[in-house]
PDB file of C-alpha atoms in Angstrom:
ATOM      1  CA  MET J   1       5.010  -5.036  26.390  1.00 49.00           C
ATOM      2  CA  ARG J   2       4.940  -7.551  23.553  1.00 61.00           C
ATOM      3  CA  THR J   3       8.345  -8.989  22.642  1.00 57.00           C
ATOM      4  CA  ASP J   4       7.427 -11.056  19.573  1.00 72.00           C
ATOM      5  CA  PHE J   5       8.451  -8.306  17.198  1.00 86.00           C
ATOM      6  CA  MET J   6      11.931  -6.875  17.059  1.00 85.00           C
ATOM      7  CA  GLU J   7      11.113  -3.248  16.090  1.00 94.00           C
ATOM      8  CA  VAL J   8       8.090  -1.385  17.420  1.00 94.00           C
ATOM      9  CA  GLU J   9       9.459   2.002  18.362  1.00 94.00           C
ATOM     10  CA  GLN J  10       8.559   3.463  14.977  1.00 95.00           C
ATOM     11  CA  ARG J  11       4.864   2.812  15.541  1.00 96.00           C
ATOM     12  CA  PRO J  12       2.691   5.841  16.393  1.00 95.00           C
ATOM     13  CA  TYR J  13       0.417   3.632  18.504  1.00 95.00           C
ATOM     14  CA  PRO J  14       0.793   0.210  20.274  1.00 94.00           C
ATOM     15  CA  LEU J  15       0.609  -3.137  18.569  1.00 95.00           C
ATOM     16  CA  PRO J  16      -2.783  -4.880  18.642  1.00 95.00           C
ATOM     17  CA  SER J  17      -3.202  -7.047  21.725  1.00 93.00           C
ATOM     18  CA  THR J  18      -4.712  -9.930  19.643  1.00 94.00           C
ATOM     19  CA  PRO J  19      -2.650 -12.341  17.473  1.00 94.00           C
ATOM     20  CA  TRP J  20      -2.019 -11.414  13.873  1.00 95.00           C
ATOM     21  CA  LEU J  21      -4.100 -13.180  11.214  1.00 95.00           C
ATOM     22  CA  MET J  22      -1.935 -13.306   8.101  1.00 94.00           C
ATOM     23  CA  GLN J  23       1.707 -12.942   7.138  1.00 96.00           C
ATOM     24  CA  GLN J  24       3.311 -12.219   3.764  1.00 96.00           C
ATOM     25  CA  THR J  25       6.416 -10.717   2.156  1.00 97.00           C
ATOM     26  CA  TRP J  26       6.351  -7.848  -0.293  1.00 98.00           C
ATOM     27  CA  HIS J  27       9.043  -7.882  -3.036  1.00 98.00           C
ATOM     28  CA  ASN J  28      10.370  -5.300  -5.499  1.00 98.00           C
ATOM     29  CA  MET J  29       8.211  -2.431  -4.288  1.00 98.00           C
ATOM     30  CA  LEU J  30       7.994   0.841  -6.240  1.00 98.00           C
ATOM     31  CA  PHE J  31       6.518   3.739  -4.355  1.00 98.00           C
ATOM     32  CA  ALA J  32       5.495   6.558  -6.674  1.00 98.00           C
ATOM     33  CA  HIS J  33       3.917   9.639  -4.958  1.00 98.00           C
ATOM     34  CA  TRP J  34       2.416  12.827  -6.261  1.00 98.00           C
ATOM     35  CA  PRO J  35       1.232  15.945  -4.339  1.00 97.00           C
ATOM     36  CA  VAL J  36      -2.462  16.637  -4.763  1.00 97.00           C
ATOM     37  CA  SER J  37      -5.111  19.020  -3.485  1.00 94.00           C
ATOM     38  CA  ASP J  38      -6.537  17.951  -0.126  1.00 94.00           C
ATOM     39  CA  ILE J  39      -9.799  19.757  -0.962  1.00 92.00           C
ATOM     40  CA  PHE J  40     -10.144  17.728  -4.158  1.00 90.00           C
ATOM     41  CA  LEU J  41      -9.346  14.401  -2.474  1.00 93.00           C
ATOM     42  CA  LYS J  42     -11.754  15.022   0.385  1.00 93.00           C
ATOM     43  CA  ALA J  43     -14.716  14.543  -1.945  1.00 93.00           C
ATOM     44  CA  TYR J  44     -13.624  10.872  -2.491  1.00 95.00           C
ATOM     45  CA  LEU J  45     -13.228   9.925   1.127  1.00 96.00           C
ATOM     46  CA  PRO J  46     -15.700   8.601   3.698  1.00 96.00           C
ATOM     47  CA  GLU J  47     -17.047  11.418   5.840  1.00 95.00           C
ATOM     48  CA  GLN J  48     -15.504   9.953   8.984  1.00 96.00           C
ATOM     49  CA  LEU J  49     -11.964  10.443   7.761  1.00 98.00           C
ATOM     50  CA  GLU J  50      -9.744  13.521   7.461  1.00 97.00           C
ATOM     51  CA  ILE J  51      -7.039  14.064   4.860  1.00 97.00           C
ATOM     52  CA  ASP J  52      -3.545  13.847   6.408  1.00 98.00           C
ATOM     53  CA  THR J  53      -1.029  16.341   5.018  1.00 98.00           C
ATOM     54  CA  PHE J  54       2.711  16.878   5.121  1.00 98.00           C
ATOM     55  CA  ASP J  55       3.565  20.614   5.390  1.00 96.00           C
ATOM     56  CA  GLY J  56       0.030  21.353   4.237  1.00 95.00           C
ATOM     57  CA  THR J  57       0.143  19.067   1.169  1.00 97.00           C
ATOM     58  CA  ALA J  58      -1.890  15.890   0.508  1.00 98.00           C
ATOM     59  CA  TRP J  59      -0.321  12.993  -1.383  1.00 98.00           C
ATOM     60  CA  ILE J  60      -1.492  10.145  -3.544  1.00 98.00           C
ATOM     61  CA  GLY J  61       0.573   6.991  -3.985  1.00 98.00           C
ATOM     62  CA  VAL J  62       0.780   4.238  -6.555  1.00 98.00           C
ATOM     63  CA  ILE J  63       2.616   1.181  -5.297  1.00 98.00           C
ATOM     64  CA  SER J  64       3.533  -1.907  -7.290  1.00 98.00           C
ATOM     65  CA  PHE J  65       4.936  -5.132  -5.786  1.00 98.00           C
ATOM     66  CA  LYS J  66       4.827  -8.933  -5.597  1.00 98.00           C
ATOM     67  CA  ALA J  67       3.283 -10.533  -2.510  1.00 97.00           C
ATOM     68  CA  HIS J  68       4.871 -13.850  -1.647  1.00 95.00           C
ATOM     69  CA  ASN J  69       4.675 -16.578   1.031  1.00 94.00           C
ATOM     70  CA  THR J  70       1.161 -15.585   2.071  1.00 94.00           C
ATOM     71  CA  ARG J  71      -0.135 -17.696   4.933  1.00 94.00           C
ATOM     72  CA  LEU J  72      -2.556 -17.653   7.881  1.00 92.00           C
ATOM     73  CA  HIS J  73      -1.339 -17.748  11.500  1.00 93.00           C
ATOM     74  CA  GLY J  74      -0.213 -21.253  12.406  1.00 90.00           C
ATOM     75  CA  LEU J  75      -0.734 -22.653   8.872  1.00 90.00           C
ATOM     76  CA  PRO J  76       1.636 -23.189   5.879  1.00 88.00           C
ATOM     77  CA  LYS J  77       1.590 -20.818   2.932  1.00 87.00           C
ATOM     78  CA  PHE J  78      -1.450 -20.953   0.679  1.00 82.00           C
ATOM     79  CA  PRO J  79      -1.019 -23.585  -2.094  1.00 83.00           C
ATOM     80  CA  PHE J  80      -1.000 -22.017  -5.561  1.00 80.00           C
ATOM     81  CA  PHE J  81      -2.170 -18.625  -4.354  1.00 85.00           C
ATOM     82  CA  HIS J  82       0.483 -17.566  -1.814  1.00 91.00           C
ATOM     83  CA  SER J  83       2.173 -15.438  -4.488  1.00 95.00           C
ATOM     84  CA  TYR J  84       0.576 -12.743  -6.615  1.00 97.00           C
ATOM     85  CA  LEU J  85       1.187  -9.294  -8.064  1.00 98.00           C
ATOM     86  CA  GLU J  86      -0.511  -6.192  -6.719  1.00 98.00           C
ATOM     87  CA  LEU J  87      -0.908  -2.501  -7.553  1.00 98.00           C
ATOM     88  CA  ASN J  88      -2.357  -0.123  -4.942  1.00 98.00           C
ATOM     89  CA  VAL J  89      -3.653   3.420  -5.210  1.00 98.00           C
ATOM     90  CA  ARG J  90      -3.795   5.115  -1.815  1.00 98.00           C
ATOM     91  CA  THR J  91      -3.782   8.355   0.110  1.00 98.00           C
ATOM     92  CA  TYR J  92      -3.103   9.304   3.756  1.00 98.00           C
ATOM     93  CA  VAL J  93      -5.747  10.020   6.315  1.00 98.00           C
ATOM     94  CA  THR J  94      -6.429  10.327  10.007  1.00 98.00           C
ATOM     95  CA  TYR J  95      -9.345   9.301  12.226  1.00 98.00           C
ATOM     96  CA  LYS J  96      -9.537  11.147  15.551  1.00 96.00           C
ATOM     97  CA  GLY J  97      -5.856  11.953  15.153  1.00 96.00           C
ATOM     98  CA  ILE J  98      -4.772   8.394  14.309  1.00 97.00           C
ATOM     99  CA  PRO J  99      -2.780   8.286  11.049  1.00 98.00           C
ATOM    100  CA  GLY J 100      -3.368   5.651   8.478  1.00 98.00           C
ATOM    101  CA  ILE J 101      -4.023   4.731   4.865  1.00 98.00           C
ATOM    102  CA  TYR J 102      -7.083   4.878   2.676  1.00 98.00           C
ATOM    103  CA  PHE J 103      -7.143   2.673  -0.443  1.00 98.00           C
ATOM    104  CA  PHE J 104      -8.926   3.838  -3.609  1.00 97.00           C
ATOM    105  CA  SER J 105      -8.085   0.540  -5.259  1.00 97.00           C
ATOM    106  CA  LEU J 106      -6.046  -2.658  -4.852  1.00 98.00           C
ATOM    107  CA  ASP J 107      -5.503  -4.519  -8.133  1.00 98.00           C
ATOM    108  CA  VAL J 108      -4.353  -8.156  -8.060  1.00 98.00           C
ATOM    109  CA  ASP J 109      -3.664 -10.621 -10.851  1.00 97.00           C
ATOM    110  CA  LYS J 110      -5.273 -13.747  -9.428  1.00 95.00           C
ATOM    111  CA  ARG J 111      -9.087 -14.088  -9.299  1.00 95.00           C
ATOM    112  CA  PRO J 112      -9.352 -16.267  -6.149  1.00 93.00           C
ATOM    113  CA  VAL J 113      -7.205 -13.774  -4.232  1.00 94.00           C
ATOM    114  CA  VAL J 114      -9.416 -10.864  -5.307  1.00 95.00           C
ATOM    115  CA  MET J 115     -12.595 -12.809  -4.443  1.00 93.00           C
ATOM    116  CA  GLY J 116     -11.305 -13.900  -1.007  1.00 91.00           C
ATOM    117  CA  ALA J 117      -9.902 -10.473  -0.118  1.00 92.00           C
ATOM    118  CA  LYS J 118     -13.173  -8.705  -1.081  1.00 90.00           C
ATOM    119  CA  MET J 119     -15.273 -11.109   1.028  1.00 88.00           C
ATOM    120  CA  ALA J 120     -12.896 -10.834   3.993  1.00 87.00           C
ATOM    121  CA  THR J 121     -12.328  -7.114   3.958  1.00 90.00           C
ATOM    122  CA  SER J 122     -14.778  -5.281   1.678  1.00 86.00           C
ATOM    123  CA  LEU J 123     -11.714  -3.337   0.391  1.00 95.00           C
ATOM    124  CA  PRO J 124     -11.865  -2.247  -3.282  1.00 96.00           C
ATOM    125  CA  TYR J 125      -9.966  -5.168  -4.795  1.00 96.00           C
ATOM    126  CA  ARG J 126     -10.012  -5.486  -8.608  1.00 96.00           C
ATOM    127  CA  ARG J 127      -8.749  -8.115 -11.023  1.00 97.00           C
ATOM    128  CA  ALA J 128      -6.079  -7.035 -13.460  1.00 97.00           C
ATOM    129  CA  HIS J 129      -3.764  -8.579 -16.037  1.00 97.00           C
ATOM    130  CA  MET J 130      -0.249  -8.092 -14.576  1.00 98.00           C
ATOM    131  CA  LYS J 131       3.279  -9.054 -15.298  1.00 98.00           C
ATOM    132  CA  MET J 132       6.615  -8.529 -13.435  1.00 98.00           C
ATOM    133  CA  VAL J 133       9.787  -9.260 -15.338  1.00 98.00           C
ATOM    134  CA  ILE J 134      13.204  -8.668 -13.766  1.00 97.00           C
ATOM    135  CA  THR J 135      16.274  -7.976 -15.880  1.00 97.00           C
ATOM    136  CA  GLU J 136      18.773  -7.128 -13.161  1.00 94.00           C
ATOM    137  CA  PRO J 137      18.778  -4.572 -11.799  1.00 96.00           C
ATOM    138  CA  VAL J 138      15.613  -3.335 -13.491  1.00 98.00           C
ATOM    139  CA  VAL J 139      12.030  -4.382 -12.553  1.00 98.00           C
ATOM    140  CA  HIS J 140       9.490  -4.181 -15.374  1.00 98.00           C
ATOM    141  CA  PHE J 141       5.886  -4.061 -14.110  1.00 98.00           C
ATOM    142  CA  THR J 142       2.683  -3.854 -16.116  1.00 98.00           C
ATOM    143  CA  SER J 143      -0.942  -3.891 -15.086  1.00 98.00           C
ATOM    144  CA  ARG J 144      -4.222  -3.406 -17.020  1.00 97.00           C
ATOM    145  CA  ARG J 145      -7.508  -3.650 -15.124  1.00 96.00           C
ATOM    146  CA  LYS J 146      -9.705  -6.410 -16.487  1.00 91.00           C
ATOM    147  CA  ASP J 147     -13.068  -4.655 -16.225  1.00 89.00           C
ATOM    148  CA  LYS J 148     -11.647  -1.187 -17.088  1.00 89.00           C
ATOM    149  CA  PRO J 149      -8.715  -1.706 -19.475  1.00 88.00           C
ATOM    150  CA  ASN J 150      -8.277   2.046 -19.795  1.00 90.00           C
ATOM    151  CA  GLU J 151      -7.002   1.989 -16.162  1.00 94.00           C
ATOM    152  CA  SER J 152      -3.466   0.693 -16.471  1.00 97.00           C
ATOM    153  CA  PHE J 153       0.121   1.150 -15.297  1.00 98.00           C
ATOM    154  CA  GLN J 154       3.473   0.331 -16.837  1.00 98.00           C
ATOM    155  CA  ALA J 155       6.785   1.150 -15.289  1.00 98.00           C
ATOM    156  CA  SER J 156      10.455   0.107 -15.311  1.00 98.00           C
ATOM    157  CA  TYR J 157      12.376   0.865 -12.060  1.00 98.00           C
ATOM    158  CA  LYS J 158      15.394   0.144 -10.045  1.00 98.00           C
ATOM    159  CA  GLN J 159      17.073   1.365  -6.892  1.00 97.00           C
ATOM    160  CA  SER J 160      19.347   4.368  -7.391  1.00 97.00           C
ATOM    161  CA  THR J 161      20.955   4.909  -4.014  1.00 97.00           C
ATOM    162  CA  ASN J 162      22.280   2.895  -1.070  1.00 98.00           C
ATOM    163  CA  ILE J 163      19.703   1.566   1.415  1.00 98.00           C
ATOM    164  CA  TYR J 164      18.765   3.968   4.194  1.00 98.00           C
ATOM    165  CA  SER J 165      16.158   4.421   6.960  1.00 97.00           C
ATOM    166  CA  PRO J 166      14.193   7.670   6.527  1.00 98.00           C
ATOM    167  CA  ALA J 167      14.629  10.305   9.178  1.00 97.00           C
ATOM    168  CA  LYS J 168      11.623  10.681  11.451  1.00 96.00           C
ATOM    169  CA  GLU J 169      10.815  14.231  10.320  1.00 96.00           C
ATOM    170  CA  SER J 170      11.133  13.435   6.555  1.00 98.00           C
ATOM    171  CA  LEU J 171       8.484  13.093   3.916  1.00 98.00           C
ATOM    172  CA  GLU J 172       9.545   9.437   3.328  1.00 97.00           C
ATOM    173  CA  TYR J 173       8.955   8.625   6.948  1.00 98.00           C
ATOM    174  CA  TRP J 174       5.579  10.264   6.917  1.00 98.00           C
ATOM    175  CA  LEU J 175       4.501   8.458   3.753  1.00 98.00           C
ATOM    176  CA  LEU J 176       5.728   4.938   4.650  1.00 98.00           C
ATOM    177  CA  GLU J 177       5.574   4.401   8.417  1.00 98.00           C
ATOM    178  CA  ARG J 178       1.869   3.730   8.441  1.00 98.00           C
ATOM    179  CA  TYR J 179       0.457   0.912  10.477  1.00 98.00           C
ATOM    180  CA  CYS J 180      -3.269   0.812   9.891  1.00 98.00           C
ATOM    181  CA  LEU J 181      -5.825   1.263   7.110  1.00 98.00           C
ATOM    182  CA  TRP J 182      -9.353   2.682   7.273  1.00 97.00           C
ATOM    183  CA  THR J 183     -12.292   1.543   5.157  1.00 97.00           C
ATOM    184  CA  THR J 184     -16.091   1.665   5.367  1.00 95.00           C
ATOM    185  CA  LYS J 185     -18.926  -0.772   4.686  1.00 93.00           C
ATOM    186  CA  ASP J 186     -22.459   0.521   4.657  1.00 92.00           C
ATOM    187  CA  ASN J 187     -21.107   3.765   6.079  1.00 92.00           C
ATOM    188  CA  VAL J 188     -19.589   1.935   9.098  1.00 96.00           C
ATOM    189  CA  LEU J 189     -15.948   2.551   9.661  1.00 97.00           C
ATOM    190  CA  PHE J 190     -13.453  -0.311  10.034  1.00 97.00           C
ATOM    191  CA  ARG J 191      -9.782  -0.333  10.971  1.00 97.00           C
ATOM    192  CA  GLY J 192      -7.183  -2.857   9.818  1.00 97.00           C
ATOM    193  CA  ASP J 193      -3.773  -3.014  11.551  1.00 97.00           C
ATOM    194  CA  ILE J 194      -0.462  -4.197  10.143  1.00 97.00           C
ATOM    195  CA  HIS J 195       3.042  -4.450  11.427  1.00 97.00           C
ATOM    196  CA  HIS J 196       6.615  -4.711   9.970  1.00 97.00           C
ATOM    197  CA  ASP J 197      10.009  -3.522  10.982  1.00 96.00           C
ATOM    198  CA  ARG J 198      11.099   0.028  10.150  1.00 97.00           C
ATOM    199  CA  TRP J 199      11.384   0.709   6.420  1.00 98.00           C
ATOM    200  CA  ARG J 200      14.795   0.402   4.795  1.00 97.00           C
ATOM    201  CA  ILE J 201      14.465   1.910   1.336  1.00 98.00           C
ATOM    202  CA  THR J 202      16.398   3.441  -1.470  1.00 98.00           C
ATOM    203  CA  GLU J 203      15.558   6.263  -3.827  1.00 98.00           C
ATOM    204  CA  ALA J 204      14.391   4.892  -7.157  1.00 98.00           C
ATOM    205  CA  LYS J 205      14.941   5.636 -10.794  1.00 98.00           C
ATOM    206  CA  ALA J 206      11.853   4.876 -12.873  1.00 98.00           C
ATOM    207  CA  SER J 207      10.393   5.297 -16.319  1.00 97.00           C
ATOM    208  CA  LEU J 208       6.618   5.464 -16.108  1.00 97.00           C
ATOM    209  CA  HIS J 209       5.730   4.351 -19.616  1.00 96.00           C
ATOM    210  CA  HIS J 210       2.017   4.503 -19.002  1.00 96.00           C
ATOM    211  CA  HIS J 211      -0.165   5.601 -16.050  1.00 96.00           C
ATOM    212  CA  THR J 212      -3.900   6.064 -16.049  1.00 97.00           C
ATOM    213  CA  MET J 213      -4.645   4.776 -12.531  1.00 97.00           C
ATOM    214  CA  ALA J 214      -6.578   7.047 -10.134  1.00 95.00           C
ATOM    215  CA  SER J 215      -8.727   8.114 -13.112  1.00 94.00           C
ATOM    216  CA  PHE J 216     -10.937  10.200 -10.802  1.00 93.00           C
ATOM    217  CA  LEU J 217      -8.099  12.693 -10.490  1.00 94.00           C
ATOM    218  CA  PRO J 218      -7.386  15.366 -13.176  1.00 94.00           C
ATOM    219  CA  ARG J 219      -4.395  14.095 -15.164  1.00 94.00           C
ATOM    220  CA  TYR J 220      -2.479  17.370 -14.556  1.00 94.00           C
ATOM    221  CA  TYR J 221      -1.637  16.108 -11.042  1.00 94.00           C
ATOM    222  CA  PHE J 222       0.483  13.409 -12.621  1.00 95.00           C
ATOM    223  CA  LYS J 223       2.333  15.718 -14.924  1.00 92.00           C
ATOM    224  CA  THR J 224       4.683  16.649 -12.071  1.00 92.00           C
ATOM    225  CA  LYS J 225       7.718  14.533 -11.336  1.00 95.00           C
ATOM    226  CA  PRO J 226       6.812  11.869  -8.754  1.00 97.00           C
ATOM    227  CA  VAL J 227       8.691  11.135  -5.560  1.00 98.00           C
ATOM    228  CA  LEU J 228      10.120   7.647  -6.090  1.00 98.00           C
ATOM    229  CA  HIS J 229      11.356   4.977  -3.635  1.00 98.00           C
ATOM    230  CA  PHE J 230      12.208   1.325  -3.847  1.00 98.00           C
ATOM    231  CA  SER J 231      12.200  -1.518  -1.328  1.00 98.00           C
ATOM    232  CA  GLY J 232      13.550  -4.992  -2.107  1.00 97.00           C
ATOM    233  CA  ASN J 233      11.468  -6.889   0.407  1.00 96.00           C
ATOM    234  CA  LYS J 234       9.398  -6.401   3.519  1.00 97.00           C
ATOM    235  CA  LYS J 235       7.841  -9.061   5.812  1.00 96.00           C
ATOM    236  CA  VAL J 236       4.401  -7.937   6.937  1.00 97.00           C
ATOM    237  CA  PHE J 237       1.918  -9.070   9.566  1.00 97.00           C
ATOM    238  CA  ILE J 238      -1.804  -8.347   9.146  1.00 97.00           C
ATOM    239  CA  TRP J 239      -4.665  -8.285  11.607  1.00 97.00           C
ATOM    240  CA  PRO J 240      -8.346  -8.714  10.734  1.00 95.00           C
ATOM    241  CA  LEU J 241     -10.531  -5.608  10.273  1.00 96.00           C
ATOM    242  CA  GLN J 242     -12.248  -4.324  13.404  1.00 96.00           C
ATOM    243  CA  LYS J 243     -15.383  -2.220  13.525  1.00 96.00           C
ATOM    244  CA  VAL J 244     -14.696   1.210  14.993  1.00 95.00           C
ATOM    245  CA  LYS J 245     -17.022   1.872  17.889  1.00 84.00           C
TER     246      LYS J 245
END
């Protein structure tokens, strides 16, 4: 058993046997989740993947954060581009029973990061104009996609409870304790693994001033009150994508 990570018991499958490729820390994360129709979402997924549900309900998440101290294994952090803002739109899927994440989009504020990430992963990275301003204890985050300015997000948020670790049977645990992503290139399925210690989160209080992300979904899905969580920071280890045989 590998001993180079302190917490692994929360993982639903073993750590990769190969060394991790990249490390970074995520700061001031807002998790905003809405229940959606699994039948509707299925039309936007690769045919190899199945929608994962919690008590029969599918979920879509919009996650904003700052990535910091990004570096490759054995190297110092990237000069100039180790820190950037990111906004993800994702849902939850399985492949042959293995739970993971499927990204509809990953918006980033720095062009070289977008270009490098797209070449390395083929994930749907997009360039966006972004800003994060912190007026303690509130985080103000704005994003407007460069090529589609009608797809944007603006929120002010803060933690609203003490820090806790979600119970294993809870919705929070199901949403957050995910350790791989799935994506396709030319209809070939790839898997990317990550690792971090167990989530310590708080509930969040947020004002969503503007939200037109996930524009493929009918807007009535976002009329319901989202489930909101906050994480101050999370150190993450990332492995390269592997073709699924």
